[in-house]
């Protein structure tokens, strides 16, 4: 087989695949590809949703709100922060430390408030008890935000 013949065969195969793809797309016009344009306008990044929730909830310090929501996958850190600020006795820095990596599945605010209600110890000890597990790993790999 000559090199020219093998190139022709390769191009013919690619053309066949392109034709097949175009044909399949005409069969499924409601496949969601056309809907992506509308969803992009309404979709909000989880970090932005968290920051907005924190700001609207009363956290006026932009730096603290940024630290709280950095890497957030939902608005859970903001909800946690606002809850412990409202019901707890933590400083803003302590609430930030407790809630920074909260997720919907891991609610450090509930842990802290329950432990505080049962008098497990001082706030520093309760923070260690209730912080999300990722916080421990990040102590070994700190990433400063400027």
XYZ file of N, CA, C and O in Angstrom:
584
model
N 0.847 -1.168 0.000
C 0.000 0.000 0.000
C 0.894 1.233 0.000
O 1.824 1.336 0.780
N 0.602 2.165 -0.886
C 1.407 3.371 -0.995
C 0.988 4.376 0.067
O -0.147 4.355 0.552
N 1.905 5.305 0.423
C 1.555 6.325 1.411
C 0.384 7.197 0.956
O -0.452 7.598 1.764
N 0.290 7.468 -0.319
C -0.814 8.286 -0.826
C -2.138 7.547 -0.643
O -3.158 8.152 -0.286
N -2.139 6.247 -0.875
C -3.358 5.451 -0.721
C -3.796 5.416 0.754
O -4.978 5.526 1.067
N -2.846 5.263 1.684
C -3.205 5.203 3.102
C -3.716 6.564 3.591
O -4.611 6.630 4.424
N -3.164 7.668 3.053
C -3.686 8.997 3.425
C -5.099 9.179 2.913
O -5.955 9.719 3.606
N -5.368 8.718 1.697
C -6.704 8.833 1.124
C -7.706 8.049 1.971
O -8.793 8.521 2.268
N -7.309 6.884 2.396
C -8.175 6.047 3.223
C -8.462 6.721 4.571
O -9.579 6.707 5.071
N -7.454 7.332 5.172
C -7.595 8.042 6.442
C -8.556 9.218 6.293
O -9.462 9.403 7.122
N -8.402 9.996 5.229
C -9.277 11.149 4.991
C -10.707 10.674 4.751
O -11.661 11.263 5.265
N -10.868 9.595 3.996
C -12.195 9.050 3.735
C -12.861 8.577 5.031
O -14.045 8.808 5.251
N -12.088 7.965 5.925
C -12.623 7.515 7.210
C -13.055 8.709 8.059
O -14.133 8.707 8.655
N -12.230 9.746 8.103
C -12.588 10.946 8.866
C -13.843 11.599 8.307
O -14.718 12.046 9.061
N -13.942 11.677 7.006
C -15.126 12.271 6.375
C -16.366 11.457 6.720
O -17.432 12.010 6.997
N -16.234 10.138 6.714
C -17.355 9.281 7.080
C -17.790 9.503 8.519
O -18.972 9.556 8.824
N -16.836 9.665 9.407
C -17.173 9.920 10.812
C -17.834 11.277 10.985
O -18.768 11.425 11.750
N -17.360 12.261 10.262
C -17.966 13.594 10.329
C -19.394 13.578 9.821
O -20.283 14.198 10.398
N -19.615 12.834 8.745
C -20.971 12.723 8.205
C -21.892 12.004 9.178
O -23.039 12.379 9.361
N -21.376 10.976 9.829
C -22.161 10.234 10.810
C -22.513 11.129 11.990
O -23.658 11.140 12.459
N -21.559 11.904 12.457
C -21.801 12.810 13.574
C -22.864 13.844 13.220
O -23.781 14.104 13.996
N -22.747 14.437 12.027
C -23.740 15.425 11.599
C -25.122 14.793 11.487
O -26.128 15.392 11.891
N -25.188 13.583 10.972
C -26.471 12.901 10.840
C -27.080 12.624 12.208
O -28.273 12.819 12.428
N -26.263 12.180 13.175
C -26.765 11.912 14.522
C -27.257 13.185 15.203
O -28.248 13.161 15.935
N -26.588 14.289 14.968
C -27.024 15.549 15.569
C -28.371 16.006 15.032
O -29.157 16.614 15.751
N -28.667 15.695 13.778
C -29.972 16.075 13.235
C -31.085 15.220 13.810
O -32.235 15.656 13.870
N -30.760 14.017 14.257
C -31.775 13.150 14.844
C -32.142 13.562 16.258
O -33.234 13.269 16.732
N -31.248 14.227 16.964
C -31.486 14.573 18.361
C -31.321 16.069 18.586
O -30.390 16.509 19.230
N -32.234 16.900 18.065
C -32.070 18.348 18.247
C -32.278 18.803 19.683
O -31.829 19.858 20.062
N -32.941 18.011 20.511
C -33.165 18.406 21.896
C -32.176 17.728 22.835
O -32.476 17.430 23.976
N -30.974 17.515 22.373
C -29.980 16.797 23.163
C -29.377 17.623 24.285
O -28.579 17.130 25.041
N -29.739 18.880 24.413
C -29.183 19.709 25.466
C -28.083 20.621 24.974
O -27.698 21.543 25.669
N -27.562 20.366 23.780
C -26.505 21.223 23.277
C -27.001 22.638 23.028
O -26.316 23.599 23.317
N -28.196 22.780 22.536
C -28.734 24.112 22.280
C -29.144 24.806 23.569
O -29.184 26.022 23.631
N -29.422 24.045 24.599
C -29.864 24.636 25.845
C -28.714 25.188 26.668
O -28.933 25.980 27.568
N -27.489 24.794 26.386
C -26.361 25.247 27.168
C -26.203 26.758 27.143
O -25.783 27.348 28.127
N -26.542 27.409 26.034
C -26.394 28.853 25.940
C -27.276 29.558 26.965
O -26.867 30.520 27.595
N -28.512 29.086 27.149
C -29.418 29.710 28.101
C -28.969 29.446 29.538
O -29.072 30.310 30.389
N -28.482 28.236 29.818
C -28.079 27.884 31.172
C -26.837 28.644 31.618
O -26.683 28.941 32.789
N -25.934 28.962 30.688
C -24.713 29.666 31.044
C -25.004 31.042 31.622
O -24.304 31.507 32.499
N -26.029 31.706 31.120
C -26.350 33.036 31.605
C -26.875 32.993 33.037
O -26.644 33.902 33.810
N -27.568 31.926 33.419
C -28.167 31.830 34.736
C -27.272 31.115 35.740
O -27.474 31.244 36.942
N -26.312 30.351 35.277
C -25.449 29.592 36.177
C -24.540 30.537 36.957
O -23.996 31.483 36.407
N -24.402 30.269 38.237
C -23.546 31.074 39.099
C -22.512 30.146 39.717
O -22.853 29.079 40.229
N -21.281 30.555 39.672
C -20.210 29.762 40.277
C -20.487 29.608 41.770
O -20.970 30.546 42.409
N -20.193 28.443 42.344
C -20.487 28.234 43.761
C -19.762 29.224 44.676
O -20.301 29.634 45.696
N -18.555 29.631 44.289
C -17.829 30.607 45.097
C -18.558 31.947 45.118
O -18.615 32.624 46.140
N -19.120 32.319 43.962
C -19.857 33.583 43.867
C -21.149 33.498 44.673
O -21.523 34.431 45.376
N -21.832 32.356 44.594
C -23.059 32.161 45.377
C -22.751 32.248 46.869
O -23.504 32.861 47.636
N -21.652 31.657 47.285
C -21.239 31.705 48.686
C -20.936 33.140 49.104
O -21.403 33.616 50.139
N -20.157 33.843 48.299
C -19.777 35.226 48.600
C -21.012 36.115 48.692
O -21.143 36.930 49.604
N -21.935 35.934 47.764
C -23.166 36.721 47.758
C -23.992 36.442 49.012
O -24.497 37.366 49.654
N -24.119 35.166 49.374
C -24.883 34.803 50.575
C -24.245 35.391 51.830
O -24.951 35.902 52.711
N -22.926 35.348 51.907
C -22.227 35.907 53.068
C -22.418 37.417 53.146
O -22.703 37.974 54.211
N -22.283 38.086 52.005
C -22.436 39.545 51.972
C -23.860 39.976 52.300
O -24.076 40.904 53.073
N -24.818 39.280 51.725
C -26.221 39.620 51.984
C -26.631 39.261 53.405
O -27.567 39.840 53.945
N -25.932 38.302 54.009
C -26.236 37.883 55.373
C -25.626 38.778 56.433
O -25.879 38.600 57.610
N -24.786 39.718 56.013
C -24.237 40.671 56.973
C -22.733 40.684 57.094
O -22.182 41.478 57.855
N -22.019 39.843 56.379
C -20.556 39.869 56.422
C -20.081 40.988 55.500
O -20.126 40.861 54.274
N -19.662 42.084 56.090
C -19.294 43.261 55.299
C -17.809 43.320 54.966
O -17.406 44.115 54.128
N -16.992 42.496 55.590
C -15.558 42.475 55.332
C -15.295 41.678 54.060
O -15.433 40.447 54.044
N -14.915 42.366 52.972
C -14.683 41.708 51.680
C -13.581 40.654 51.759
O -13.685 39.586 51.154
N -12.518 40.945 52.496
C -11.419 39.991 52.613
C -11.887 38.717 53.308
O -11.588 37.612 52.859
N -12.640 38.872 54.386
C -13.138 37.697 55.117
C -14.108 36.903 54.254
O -14.065 35.664 54.251
N -14.958 37.583 53.506
C -15.906 36.882 52.628
C -15.160 36.122 51.534
O -15.527 34.997 51.184
N -14.095 36.703 51.018
C -13.279 36.039 50.002
C -12.600 34.808 50.587
O -12.606 33.735 49.978
N -12.017 34.938 51.767
C -11.373 33.803 52.424
C -12.381 32.700 52.723
O -12.103 31.525 52.540
N -13.551 33.092 53.185
C -14.592 32.130 53.538
C -15.023 31.309 52.332
O -15.210 30.104 52.426
N -15.156 31.957 51.199
C -15.737 31.311 50.013
C -14.720 30.805 49.008
O -15.092 30.238 47.980
N -13.460 30.974 49.291
C -12.410 30.487 48.391
C -12.513 28.977 48.284
O -12.461 28.260 49.274
N -12.704 28.475 47.076
C -12.796 27.044 46.841
C -14.123 26.422 47.237
O -14.259 25.210 47.221
N -15.101 27.238 47.590
C -16.399 26.703 48.023
C -17.087 25.975 46.877
O -16.998 26.381 45.728
N -17.787 24.908 47.210
C -18.542 24.150 46.214
C -20.032 24.426 46.316
O -20.821 23.887 45.564
N -20.391 25.253 47.296
C -21.783 25.654 47.488
C -21.779 26.870 48.412
O -20.713 27.381 48.766
N -22.943 27.293 48.818
C -23.024 28.408 49.758
C -22.969 27.922 51.206
O -23.207 28.695 52.134
N -22.626 26.661 51.429
C -22.555 26.088 52.779
C -21.605 26.846 53.709
O -21.954 27.058 54.875
N -20.419 27.282 53.264
C -19.560 28.038 54.183
C -20.226 29.331 54.678
O -20.117 29.674 55.855
N -20.930 30.013 53.798
C -21.612 31.254 54.199
C -22.721 30.960 55.197
O -22.868 31.656 56.208
N -23.504 29.916 54.937
C -24.590 29.547 55.859
C -24.030 29.172 57.226
O -24.570 29.557 58.261
N -22.952 28.405 57.232
C -22.298 28.008 58.474
C -21.815 29.240 59.238
O -22.080 29.396 60.428
N -21.114 30.115 58.546
C -20.560 31.319 59.155
C -21.657 32.173 59.769
O -21.553 32.592 60.929
N -22.695 32.426 59.009
C -23.781 33.278 59.499
C -24.488 32.636 60.691
O -24.890 33.330 61.631
N -24.605 31.328 60.669
C -25.269 30.625 61.775
C -24.468 30.723 63.066
O -25.019 31.012 64.126
N -23.148 30.495 63.000
C -22.357 30.574 64.236
C -22.178 32.010 64.695
O -22.043 32.249 65.893
N -22.204 32.948 63.782
C -22.137 34.343 64.188
C -23.430 34.760 64.894
O -23.404 35.527 65.843
N -24.544 34.218 64.429
C -25.844 34.559 65.005
C -26.089 33.837 66.331
O -26.567 34.442 67.285
N -25.743 32.552 66.400
C -26.091 31.735 67.570
C -24.907 31.418 68.485
O -25.116 30.915 69.588
N -23.713 31.667 68.040
C -22.532 31.268 68.811
C -21.826 32.450 69.439
O -22.276 33.590 69.365
N -20.698 32.142 70.040
C -19.907 33.180 70.704
C -18.540 33.329 70.057
O -17.611 33.805 70.689
N -18.424 32.915 68.803
C -17.136 32.965 68.124
C -16.846 34.352 67.564
O -17.753 35.079 67.156
N -15.565 34.672 67.499
C -15.159 35.891 66.809
C -15.294 35.643 65.308
O -15.457 34.496 64.869
N -15.170 36.689 64.532
C -15.248 36.539 63.081
C -14.140 35.626 62.579
O -14.375 34.767 61.730
N -12.930 35.769 63.099
C -11.800 34.931 62.677
C -12.043 33.465 63.036
O -11.729 32.569 62.249
N -12.598 33.205 64.207
C -12.882 31.833 64.603
C -13.989 31.226 63.738
O -13.909 30.066 63.346
N -15.025 32.007 63.463
C -16.120 31.527 62.611
C -15.602 31.229 61.209
O -15.991 30.242 60.591
N -14.712 32.068 60.718
C -14.089 31.842 59.412
C -13.289 30.543 59.431
O -13.399 29.711 58.529
N -12.523 30.336 60.478
C -11.717 29.119 60.616
C -12.600 27.878 60.660
O -12.294 26.863 60.044
N -13.715 27.956 61.362
C -14.609 26.818 61.494
C -15.323 26.496 60.190
O -15.462 25.344 59.816
N -15.765 27.522 59.482
C -16.701 27.324 58.364
C -16.084 27.365 56.978
O -16.761 27.067 55.990
N -14.832 27.723 56.862
C -14.233 27.973 55.548
C -14.414 26.821 54.571
O -14.662 27.048 53.401
N -14.328 25.596 54.999
C -14.415 24.465 54.075
C -15.657 23.609 54.318
O -15.668 22.420 54.015
N -16.689 24.238 54.846
C -17.940 23.515 55.096
C -18.561 23.074 53.776
O -18.417 23.739 52.752
N -19.237 21.938 53.823
C -19.977 21.446 52.668
C -21.407 21.176 53.115
O -21.709 21.219 54.311
N -22.259 20.876 52.172
C -23.647 20.572 52.510
C -23.721 19.312 53.376
O -24.593 19.198 54.237
N -22.798 18.380 53.186
C -22.797 17.135 53.950
C -22.117 17.285 55.310
O -22.361 16.512 56.221
N -21.222 18.229 55.445
C -20.427 18.399 56.657
C -20.776 19.758 57.260
O -20.351 20.782 56.748
N -21.550 19.774 58.341
C -22.044 21.017 58.934
C -21.298 21.310 60.236
O -21.726 20.899 61.315
N -20.167 22.028 60.154
C -19.410 22.319 61.372
C -20.160 23.242 62.334
O -19.917 23.208 63.531
N -21.097 24.041 61.833
C -21.868 24.922 62.717
C -22.710 24.091 63.674
O -22.756 24.366 64.877
N -23.383 23.062 63.165
C -24.202 22.201 64.023
C -23.323 21.500 65.058
O -23.691 21.411 66.239
N -22.179 21.002 64.629
C -21.248 20.344 65.544
C -20.830 21.307 66.652
O -20.893 20.973 67.839
N -20.413 22.500 66.268
C -19.947 23.488 67.249
C -21.057 23.861 68.233
O -20.840 23.879 69.449
N -22.237 24.151 67.713
C -23.328 24.580 68.587
C -23.769 23.459 69.534
O -24.078 23.712 70.707
N -23.788 22.218 69.063
C -24.127 21.098 69.934
C -23.060 20.879 71.006
O -23.377 20.683 72.187
N -21.806 20.916 70.587
C -20.713 20.701 71.539
C -20.664 21.822 72.569
O -20.431 21.579 73.756
N -20.890 23.040 72.142
C -20.904 24.177 73.069
C -22.041 24.030 74.063
O -21.900 24.314 75.247
N -23.190 23.557 73.584
C -24.338 23.348 74.461
C -24.098 22.262 75.502
O -24.691 22.276 76.574
N -23.207 21.337 75.203
C -22.890 20.251 76.137
C -21.635 20.545 76.944
O -21.155 19.691 77.689
N -21.085 21.740 76.791
C -19.902 22.188 77.545
C -18.715 21.249 77.378
O -18.137 20.770 78.343
N -18.347 20.960 76.139
C -17.205 20.099 75.871
C -15.864 20.774 76.129
O -14.864 20.113 76.211
N -15.831 22.057 76.188
C -14.556 22.740 76.407
C -14.587 24.151 75.877
O -15.646 24.699 75.557
N -13.399 24.730 75.790
C -13.309 26.109 75.306
C -13.453 26.166 73.789
O -13.420 25.139 73.105
N -13.607 27.383 73.273
C -13.864 27.563 71.843
C -12.751 26.993 70.960
O -13.024 26.388 69.925
N -11.493 27.171 71.368
C -10.381 26.662 70.546
C -10.458 25.144 70.400
O -10.226 24.600 69.320
N -10.819 24.481 71.468
C -10.950 23.023 71.424
C -12.132 22.604 70.558
O -12.064 21.631 69.809
N -13.230 23.330 70.676
C -14.409 23.022 69.867
C -14.147 23.263 68.389
O -14.656 22.529 67.541
N -13.351 24.273 68.064
C -12.989 24.515 66.665
C -12.226 23.328 66.098
O -12.486 22.876 64.989
N -11.286 22.809 66.878
C -10.521 21.647 66.425
C -11.425 20.434 66.253
O -11.266 19.660 65.318
N -12.362 20.274 67.161
C -13.269 19.140 67.107
C -14.165 19.189 65.874
O -14.398 18.174 65.228
N -14.648 20.373 65.531
C -15.714 20.490 64.539
C -15.281 20.938 63.146
O -16.097 20.939 62.225
N -14.040 21.321 62.972
C -13.606 21.751 61.646
C -13.734 20.623 60.639
O -13.501 19.461 60.968
N -14.069 20.963 59.384
C -14.104 19.935 58.337
C -12.728 19.282 58.190
O -11.704 19.919 58.413
N -12.687 18.011 57.827
C -11.419 17.273 57.742
C -10.400 17.900 56.800
O -9.206 17.778 57.026
N -10.845 18.573 55.757
C -9.899 19.151 54.790
C -9.005 20.198 55.447
O -7.880 20.412 55.025
N -9.463 20.827 56.498
C -8.686 21.863 57.174
C -7.367 21.302 57.686
O -6.334 21.962 57.603
N -7.388 20.103 58.203
C -6.166 19.481 58.721
C -5.142 19.275 57.604
O -3.963 19.518 57.783
N -5.601 18.846 56.441
C -4.693 18.636 55.315
C -4.093 19.950 54.823
O -2.947 20.002 54.425
N -4.866 21.009 54.854
C -4.390 22.291 54.349
C -3.318 22.911 55.236
O -2.572 23.773 54.786
N -3.211 22.468 56.458
C -2.145 22.976 57.334
C -0.781 22.591 56.774
O 0.213 23.253 57.046
N -0.733 21.515 56.023
C 0.517 21.056 55.440
C 0.795 21.696 54.081
O 1.903 21.660 53.592
N -0.220 22.281 53.454
C -0.084 22.884 52.129
C -0.798 24.242 52.109
O -1.790 24.413 51.404
N -0.346 25.206 52.867
C -1.069 26.480 52.899
C -0.961 27.217 51.567
O 0.062 27.175 50.899
N -2.057 27.859 51.182
C -2.105 28.629 49.955
C -2.569 30.033 50.310
O -3.756 30.249 50.598
N -1.659 31.004 50.337
C -2.074 32.365 50.705
C -2.868 33.022 49.576
O -2.584 32.806 48.398
N -3.872 33.792 49.939
C -4.651 34.563 48.990
C -4.345 36.024 49.215
O -4.370 36.484 50.351
N -4.054 36.729 48.142
C -3.714 38.150 48.288
C -4.710 39.010 47.613
O -5.391 38.694 46.734
